[in-house]
PDB file of C-alpha atoms and ligand atoms in Angstrom:
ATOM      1  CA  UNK A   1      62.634  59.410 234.061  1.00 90.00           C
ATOM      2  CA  UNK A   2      63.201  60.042 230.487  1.00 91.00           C
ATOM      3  CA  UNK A   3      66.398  61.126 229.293  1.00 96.00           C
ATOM      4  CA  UNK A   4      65.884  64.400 227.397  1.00 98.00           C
ATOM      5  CA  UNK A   5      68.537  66.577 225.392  1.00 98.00           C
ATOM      6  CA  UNK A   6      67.415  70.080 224.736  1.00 98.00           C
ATOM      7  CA  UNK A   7      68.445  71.262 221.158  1.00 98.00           C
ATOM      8  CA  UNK A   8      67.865  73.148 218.258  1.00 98.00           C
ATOM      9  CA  UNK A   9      66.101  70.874 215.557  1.00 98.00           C
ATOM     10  CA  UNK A  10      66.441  71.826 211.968  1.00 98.00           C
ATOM     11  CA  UNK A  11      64.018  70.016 209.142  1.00 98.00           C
ATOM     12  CA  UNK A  12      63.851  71.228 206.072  1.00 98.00           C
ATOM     13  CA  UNK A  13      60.331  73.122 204.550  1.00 98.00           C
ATOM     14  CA  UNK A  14      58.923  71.998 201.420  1.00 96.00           C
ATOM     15  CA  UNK A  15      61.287  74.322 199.264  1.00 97.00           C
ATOM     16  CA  UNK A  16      64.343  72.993 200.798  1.00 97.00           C
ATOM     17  CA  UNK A  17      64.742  75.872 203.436  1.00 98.00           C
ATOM     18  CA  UNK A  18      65.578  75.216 206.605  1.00 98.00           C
ATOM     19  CA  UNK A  19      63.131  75.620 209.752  1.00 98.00           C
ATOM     20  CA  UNK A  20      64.871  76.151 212.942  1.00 98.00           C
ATOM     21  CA  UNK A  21      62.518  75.022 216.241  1.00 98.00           C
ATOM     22  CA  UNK A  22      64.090  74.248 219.787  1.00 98.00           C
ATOM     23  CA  UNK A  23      63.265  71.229 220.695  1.00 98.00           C
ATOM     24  CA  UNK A  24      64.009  68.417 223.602  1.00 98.00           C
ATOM     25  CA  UNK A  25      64.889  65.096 222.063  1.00 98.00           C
ATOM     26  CA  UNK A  26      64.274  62.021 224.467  1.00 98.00           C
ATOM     27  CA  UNK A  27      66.912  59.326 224.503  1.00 98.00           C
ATOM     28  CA  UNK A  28      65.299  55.678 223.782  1.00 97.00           C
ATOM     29  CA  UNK A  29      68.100  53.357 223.773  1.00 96.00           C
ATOM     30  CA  UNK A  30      69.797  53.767 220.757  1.00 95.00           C
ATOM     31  CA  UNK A  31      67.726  56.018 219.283  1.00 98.00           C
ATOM     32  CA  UNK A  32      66.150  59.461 219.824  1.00 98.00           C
ATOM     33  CA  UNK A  33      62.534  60.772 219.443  1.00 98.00           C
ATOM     34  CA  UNK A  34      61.430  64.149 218.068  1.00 98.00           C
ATOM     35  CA  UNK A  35      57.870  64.540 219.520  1.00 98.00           C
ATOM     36  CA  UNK A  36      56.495  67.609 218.056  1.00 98.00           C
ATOM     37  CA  UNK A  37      52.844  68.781 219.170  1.00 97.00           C
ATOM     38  CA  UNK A  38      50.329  69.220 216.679  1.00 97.00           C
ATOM     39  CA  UNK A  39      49.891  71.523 214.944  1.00 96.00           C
ATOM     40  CA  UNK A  40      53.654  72.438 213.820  1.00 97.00           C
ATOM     41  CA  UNK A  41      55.842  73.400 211.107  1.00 98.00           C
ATOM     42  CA  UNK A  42      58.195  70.859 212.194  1.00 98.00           C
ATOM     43  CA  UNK A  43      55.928  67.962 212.575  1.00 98.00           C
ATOM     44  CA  UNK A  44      55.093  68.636 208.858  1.00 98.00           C
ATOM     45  CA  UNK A  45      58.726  68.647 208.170  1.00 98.00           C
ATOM     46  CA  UNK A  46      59.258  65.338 209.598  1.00 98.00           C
ATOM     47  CA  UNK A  47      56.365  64.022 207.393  1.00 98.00           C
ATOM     48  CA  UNK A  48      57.600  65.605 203.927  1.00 98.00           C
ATOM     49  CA  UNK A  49      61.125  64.732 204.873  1.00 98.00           C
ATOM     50  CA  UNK A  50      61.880  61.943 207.130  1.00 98.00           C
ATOM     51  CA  UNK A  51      65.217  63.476 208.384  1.00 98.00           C
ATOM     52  CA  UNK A  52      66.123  65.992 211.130  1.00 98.00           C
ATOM     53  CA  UNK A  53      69.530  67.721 212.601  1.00 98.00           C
ATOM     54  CA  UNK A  54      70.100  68.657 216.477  1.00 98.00           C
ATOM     55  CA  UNK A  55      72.360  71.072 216.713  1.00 98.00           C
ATOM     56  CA  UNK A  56      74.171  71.521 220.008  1.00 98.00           C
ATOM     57  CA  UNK A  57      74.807  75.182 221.041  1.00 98.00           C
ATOM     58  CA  UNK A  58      75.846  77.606 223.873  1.00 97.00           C
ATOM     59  CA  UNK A  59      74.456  80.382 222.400  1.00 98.00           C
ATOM     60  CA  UNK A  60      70.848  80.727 223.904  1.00 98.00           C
ATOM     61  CA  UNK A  61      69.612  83.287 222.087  1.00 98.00           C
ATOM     62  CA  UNK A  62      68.264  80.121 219.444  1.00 98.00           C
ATOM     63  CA  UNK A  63      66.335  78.722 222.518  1.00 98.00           C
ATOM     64  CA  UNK A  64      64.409  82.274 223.374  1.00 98.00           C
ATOM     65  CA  UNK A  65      64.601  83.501 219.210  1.00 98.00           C
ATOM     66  CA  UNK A  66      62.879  79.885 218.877  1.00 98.00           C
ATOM     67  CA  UNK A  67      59.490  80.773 220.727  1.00 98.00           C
ATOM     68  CA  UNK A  68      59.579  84.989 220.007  1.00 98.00           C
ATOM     69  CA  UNK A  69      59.613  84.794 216.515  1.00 97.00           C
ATOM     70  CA  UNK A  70      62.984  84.950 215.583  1.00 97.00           C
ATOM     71  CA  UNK A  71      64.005  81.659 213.690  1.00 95.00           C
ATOM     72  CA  UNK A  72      66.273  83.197 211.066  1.00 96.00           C
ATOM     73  CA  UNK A  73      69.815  81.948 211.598  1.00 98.00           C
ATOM     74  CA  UNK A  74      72.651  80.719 209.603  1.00 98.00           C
ATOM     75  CA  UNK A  75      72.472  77.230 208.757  1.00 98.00           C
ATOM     76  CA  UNK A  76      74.712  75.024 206.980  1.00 98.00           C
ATOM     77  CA  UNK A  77      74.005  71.336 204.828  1.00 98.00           C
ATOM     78  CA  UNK A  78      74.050  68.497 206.224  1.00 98.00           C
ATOM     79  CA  UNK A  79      77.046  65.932 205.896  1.00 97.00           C
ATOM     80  CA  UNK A  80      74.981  62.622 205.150  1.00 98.00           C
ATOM     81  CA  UNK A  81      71.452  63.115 205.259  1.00 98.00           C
ATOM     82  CA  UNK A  82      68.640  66.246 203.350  1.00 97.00           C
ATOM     83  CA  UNK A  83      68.813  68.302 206.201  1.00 98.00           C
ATOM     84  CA  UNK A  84      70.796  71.409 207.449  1.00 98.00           C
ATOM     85  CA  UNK A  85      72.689  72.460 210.814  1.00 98.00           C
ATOM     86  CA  UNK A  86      73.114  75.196 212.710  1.00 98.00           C
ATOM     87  CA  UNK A  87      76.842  76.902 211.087  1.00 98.00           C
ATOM     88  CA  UNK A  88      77.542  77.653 214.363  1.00 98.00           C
ATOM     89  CA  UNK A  89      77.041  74.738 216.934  1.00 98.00           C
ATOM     90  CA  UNK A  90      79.866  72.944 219.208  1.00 98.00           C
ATOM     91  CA  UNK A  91      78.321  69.645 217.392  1.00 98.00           C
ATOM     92  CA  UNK A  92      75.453  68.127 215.698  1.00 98.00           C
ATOM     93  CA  UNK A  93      73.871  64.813 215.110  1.00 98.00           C
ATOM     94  CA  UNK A  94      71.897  63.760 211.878  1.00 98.00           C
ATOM     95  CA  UNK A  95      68.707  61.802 212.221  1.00 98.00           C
ATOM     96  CA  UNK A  96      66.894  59.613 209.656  1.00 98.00           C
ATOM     97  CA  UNK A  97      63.355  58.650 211.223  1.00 98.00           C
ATOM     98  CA  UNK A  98      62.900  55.282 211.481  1.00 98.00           C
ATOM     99  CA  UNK A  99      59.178  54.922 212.357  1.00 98.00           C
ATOM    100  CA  UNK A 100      56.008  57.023 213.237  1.00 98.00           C
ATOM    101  CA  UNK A 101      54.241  56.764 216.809  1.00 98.00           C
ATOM    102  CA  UNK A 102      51.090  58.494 215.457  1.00 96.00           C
ATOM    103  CA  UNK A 103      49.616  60.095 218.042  1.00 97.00           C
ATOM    104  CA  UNK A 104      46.557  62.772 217.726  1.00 96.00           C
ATOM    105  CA  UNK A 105      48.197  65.626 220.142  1.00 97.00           C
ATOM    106  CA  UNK A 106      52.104  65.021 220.106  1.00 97.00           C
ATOM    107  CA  UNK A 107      53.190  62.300 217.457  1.00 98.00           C
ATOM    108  CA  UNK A 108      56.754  60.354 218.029  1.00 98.00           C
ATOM    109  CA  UNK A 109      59.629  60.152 215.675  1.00 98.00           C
ATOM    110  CA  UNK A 110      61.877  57.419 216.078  1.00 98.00           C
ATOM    111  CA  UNK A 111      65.155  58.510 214.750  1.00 98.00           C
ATOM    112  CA  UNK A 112      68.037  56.717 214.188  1.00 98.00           C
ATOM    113  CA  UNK A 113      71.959  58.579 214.527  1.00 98.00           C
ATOM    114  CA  UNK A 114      73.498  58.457 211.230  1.00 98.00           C
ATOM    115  CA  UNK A 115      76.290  60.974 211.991  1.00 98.00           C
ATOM    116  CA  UNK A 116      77.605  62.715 215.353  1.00 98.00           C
ATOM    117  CA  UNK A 117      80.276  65.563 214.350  1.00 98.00           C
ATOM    118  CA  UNK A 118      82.158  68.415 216.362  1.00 98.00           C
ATOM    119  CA  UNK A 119      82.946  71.550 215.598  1.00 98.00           C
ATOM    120  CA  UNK A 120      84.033  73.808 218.797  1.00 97.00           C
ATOM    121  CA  UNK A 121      85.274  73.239 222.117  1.00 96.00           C
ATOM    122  CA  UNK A 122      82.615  73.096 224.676  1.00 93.00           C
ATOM    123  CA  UNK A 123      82.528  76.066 226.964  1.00 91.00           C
ATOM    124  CA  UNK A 124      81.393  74.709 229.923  1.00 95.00           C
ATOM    125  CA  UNK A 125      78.287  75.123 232.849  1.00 95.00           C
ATOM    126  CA  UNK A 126      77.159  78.974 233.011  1.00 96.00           C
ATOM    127  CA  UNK A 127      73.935  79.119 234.907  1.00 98.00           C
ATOM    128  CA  UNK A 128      72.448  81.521 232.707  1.00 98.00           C
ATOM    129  CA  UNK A 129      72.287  79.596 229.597  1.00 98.00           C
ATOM    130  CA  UNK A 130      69.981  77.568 232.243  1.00 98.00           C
ATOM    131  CA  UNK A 131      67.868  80.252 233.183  1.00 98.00           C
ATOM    132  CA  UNK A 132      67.392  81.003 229.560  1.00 98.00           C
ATOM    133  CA  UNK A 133      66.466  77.560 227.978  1.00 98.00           C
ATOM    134  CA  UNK A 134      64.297  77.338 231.451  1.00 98.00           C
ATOM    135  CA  UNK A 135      62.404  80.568 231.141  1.00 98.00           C
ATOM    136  CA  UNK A 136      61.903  79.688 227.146  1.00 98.00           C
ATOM    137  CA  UNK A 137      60.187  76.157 227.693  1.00 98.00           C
ATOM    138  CA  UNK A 138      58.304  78.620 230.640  1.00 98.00           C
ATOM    139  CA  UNK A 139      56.968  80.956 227.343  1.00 98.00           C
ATOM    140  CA  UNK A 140      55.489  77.968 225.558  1.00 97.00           C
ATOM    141  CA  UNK A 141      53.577  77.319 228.813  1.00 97.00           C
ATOM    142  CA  UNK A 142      51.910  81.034 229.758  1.00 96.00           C
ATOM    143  CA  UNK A 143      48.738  79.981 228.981  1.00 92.00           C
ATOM    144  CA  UNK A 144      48.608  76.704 230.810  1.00 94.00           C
ATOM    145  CA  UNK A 145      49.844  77.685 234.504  1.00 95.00           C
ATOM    146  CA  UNK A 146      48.410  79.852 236.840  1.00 95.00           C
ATOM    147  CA  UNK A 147      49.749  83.493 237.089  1.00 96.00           C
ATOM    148  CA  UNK A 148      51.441  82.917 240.460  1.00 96.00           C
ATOM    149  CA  UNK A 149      53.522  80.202 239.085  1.00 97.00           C
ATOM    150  CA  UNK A 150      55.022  82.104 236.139  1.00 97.00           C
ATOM    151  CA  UNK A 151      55.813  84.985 238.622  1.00 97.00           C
ATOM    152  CA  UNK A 152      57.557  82.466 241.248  1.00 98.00           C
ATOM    153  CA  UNK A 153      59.459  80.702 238.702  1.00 98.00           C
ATOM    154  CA  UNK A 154      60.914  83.993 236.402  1.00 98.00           C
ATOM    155  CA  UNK A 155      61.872  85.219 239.705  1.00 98.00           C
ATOM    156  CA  UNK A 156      64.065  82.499 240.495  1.00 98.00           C
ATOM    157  CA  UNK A 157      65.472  81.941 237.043  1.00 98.00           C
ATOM    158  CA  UNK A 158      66.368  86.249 237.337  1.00 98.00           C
ATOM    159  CA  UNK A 159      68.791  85.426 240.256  1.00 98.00           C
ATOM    160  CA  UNK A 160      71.016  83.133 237.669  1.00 98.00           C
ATOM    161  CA  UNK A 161      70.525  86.016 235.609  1.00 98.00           C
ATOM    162  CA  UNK A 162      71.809  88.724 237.399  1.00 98.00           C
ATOM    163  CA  UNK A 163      74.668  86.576 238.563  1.00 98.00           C
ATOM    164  CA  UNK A 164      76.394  85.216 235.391  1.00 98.00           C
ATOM    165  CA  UNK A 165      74.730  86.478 232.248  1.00 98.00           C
ATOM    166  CA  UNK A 166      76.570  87.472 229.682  1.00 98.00           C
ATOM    167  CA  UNK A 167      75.749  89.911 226.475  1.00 98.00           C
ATOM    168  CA  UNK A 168      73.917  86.871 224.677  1.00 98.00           C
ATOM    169  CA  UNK A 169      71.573  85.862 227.468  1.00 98.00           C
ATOM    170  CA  UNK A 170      71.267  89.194 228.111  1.00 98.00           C
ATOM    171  CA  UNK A 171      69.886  89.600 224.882  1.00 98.00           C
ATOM    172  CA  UNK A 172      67.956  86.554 224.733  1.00 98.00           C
ATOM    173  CA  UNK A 173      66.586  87.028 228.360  1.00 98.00           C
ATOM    174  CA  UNK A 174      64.962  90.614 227.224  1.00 98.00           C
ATOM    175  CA  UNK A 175      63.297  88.891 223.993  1.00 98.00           C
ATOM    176  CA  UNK A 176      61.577  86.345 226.498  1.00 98.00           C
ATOM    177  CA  UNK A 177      61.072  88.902 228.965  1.00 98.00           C
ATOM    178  CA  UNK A 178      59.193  91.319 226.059  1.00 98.00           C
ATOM    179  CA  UNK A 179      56.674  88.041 225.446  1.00 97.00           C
ATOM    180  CA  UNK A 180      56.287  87.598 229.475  1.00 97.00           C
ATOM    181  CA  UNK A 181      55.355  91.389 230.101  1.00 96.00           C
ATOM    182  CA  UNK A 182      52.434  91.139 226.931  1.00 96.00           C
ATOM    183  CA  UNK A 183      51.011  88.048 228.653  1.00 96.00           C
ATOM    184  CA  UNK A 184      51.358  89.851 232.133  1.00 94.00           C
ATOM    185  CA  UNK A 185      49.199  93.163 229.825  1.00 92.00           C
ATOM    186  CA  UNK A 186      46.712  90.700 228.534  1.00 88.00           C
ATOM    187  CA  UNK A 187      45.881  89.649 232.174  1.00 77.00           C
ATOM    188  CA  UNK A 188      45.685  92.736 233.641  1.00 52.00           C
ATOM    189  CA  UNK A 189      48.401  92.562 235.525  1.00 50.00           C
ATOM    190  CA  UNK A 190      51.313  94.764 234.587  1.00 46.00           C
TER     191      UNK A 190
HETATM  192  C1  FMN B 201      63.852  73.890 225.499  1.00 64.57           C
HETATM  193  C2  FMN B 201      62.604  73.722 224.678  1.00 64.57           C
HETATM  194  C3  FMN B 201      62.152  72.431 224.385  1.00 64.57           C
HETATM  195  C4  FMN B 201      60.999  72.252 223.613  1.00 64.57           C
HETATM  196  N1  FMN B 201      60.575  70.980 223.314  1.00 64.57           N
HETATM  197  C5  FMN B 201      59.473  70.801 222.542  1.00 64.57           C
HETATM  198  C6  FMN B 201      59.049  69.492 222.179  1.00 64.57           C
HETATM  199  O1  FMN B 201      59.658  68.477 222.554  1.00 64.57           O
HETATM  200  N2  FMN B 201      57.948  69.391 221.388  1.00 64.57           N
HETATM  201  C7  FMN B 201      57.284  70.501 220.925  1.00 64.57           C
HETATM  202  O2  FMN B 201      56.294  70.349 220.184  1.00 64.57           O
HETATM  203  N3  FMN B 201      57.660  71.734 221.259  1.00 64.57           N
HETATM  204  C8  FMN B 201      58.746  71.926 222.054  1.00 64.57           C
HETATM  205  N4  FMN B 201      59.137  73.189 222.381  1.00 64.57           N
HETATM  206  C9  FMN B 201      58.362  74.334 221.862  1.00 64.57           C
HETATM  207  C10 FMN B 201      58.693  74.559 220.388  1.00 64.57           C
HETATM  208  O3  FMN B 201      60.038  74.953 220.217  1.00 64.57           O
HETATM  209  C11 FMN B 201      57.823  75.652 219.789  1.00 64.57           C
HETATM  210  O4  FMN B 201      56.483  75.443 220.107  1.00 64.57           O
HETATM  211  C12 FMN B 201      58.022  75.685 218.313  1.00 64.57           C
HETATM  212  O5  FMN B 201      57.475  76.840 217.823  1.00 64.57           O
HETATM  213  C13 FMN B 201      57.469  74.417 217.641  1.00 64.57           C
HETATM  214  O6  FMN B 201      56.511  74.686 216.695  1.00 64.57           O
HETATM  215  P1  FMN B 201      56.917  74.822 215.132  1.00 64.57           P
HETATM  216  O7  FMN B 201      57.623  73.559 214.705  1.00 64.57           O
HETATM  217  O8  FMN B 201      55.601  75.025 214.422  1.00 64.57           O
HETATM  218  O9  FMN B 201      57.792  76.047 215.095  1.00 64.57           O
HETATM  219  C14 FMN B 201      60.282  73.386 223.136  1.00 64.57           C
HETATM  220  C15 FMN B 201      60.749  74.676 223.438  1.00 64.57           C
HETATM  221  C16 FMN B 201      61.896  74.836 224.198  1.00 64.57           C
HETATM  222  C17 FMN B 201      62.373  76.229 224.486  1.00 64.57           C
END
């Protein structure tokens, strides 16, 4: 099995701004691969500007914001490559691509580590931060799995939920939760 890091991936649009997309990056040796579907913002990025961070957070609400609609956070330069980071992240690593694995449906990136930096103390497990990044990669995938699936799965994930969330995935579980509850109106099924 691959080894895959789920982060928040930060290129840079065409007028220098950042663009904020959660992404997982899959370890290859000593490098990592950013394999964006097509058609994307970030897969664009990549092209214009062949560099990338990963930013390395607790806070959750980037995974859920990242696939509702909310990708406006703070972001800070980069330290050694044209790129930006998250300003707040417990670290981040800078990525220069090294070569293209053109691919019609989900080109690879082959990125090289050009920096690794910290900037908080790790906070540890909390099993809602799972649920959320869990029930977010679930959102990208509504219209792929059948109903019952999506009902079994976001009623598993609520248990962690109830248990140990805190006010931010709270917060981000209700964004995720809004998106769920249109797809469950579109069907029929609410
Ligand atoms: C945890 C997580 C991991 C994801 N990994 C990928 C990925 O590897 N490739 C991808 O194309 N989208 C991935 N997604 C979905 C993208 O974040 C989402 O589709 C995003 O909007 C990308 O499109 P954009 O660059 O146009 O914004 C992931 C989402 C989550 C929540």
């Amino acid at each position: 099995m691959p080894h895959i890091v789920e982060t928040i991936v930060t290129t840079l649009n065409r007028d220098g701004s950042a663009y904020i997309a959660p992404l997982g990056l899959i370890g290859e040796g000593e490098h990592w691969v950013i394999a964006p579907f097509t058609p994307s913002r970030t897969l664009d990025n990549l092209r214009a500007n062949p560099f990338a961070c990963a930013s390395h957070t607790v806070d959750v609400r980037l995974f859920a914001g990242g696939v509702t609609g909310r990708k406006s956070w703070p972001t800070v330069p980069a330290t050694h490559i044209k790129g930006a980071r998250l300003a707040q992240c417990v670290s981040h690593w800078e990525l220069a691509v090294d070569r293209v694995v053109d691919d019609e449906q989900r080109p690879r990136f082959v990125c090289k580590l050009v920096a690794s930096e910290s900037h908080a103390p790790w906070s540890g497990y909390n099993r809602a931060q799972a649920a959320v990044i869990e029930c977010a990669v679930l959102v990208t995938r509504l219209h792929m799995l059948p109903p019952e699936k999506v009902e079994a799965e976001l009623a598993y994930l609520e248990i962690a939920i109830a248990k140990t969330a805190g006010p931010l995935e709270i917060e981000a579980w209700g964004w995720l939760k809004e998106k769920i509850d249109a797809w469950r109106q579109n069907k029929g099924r609410s």
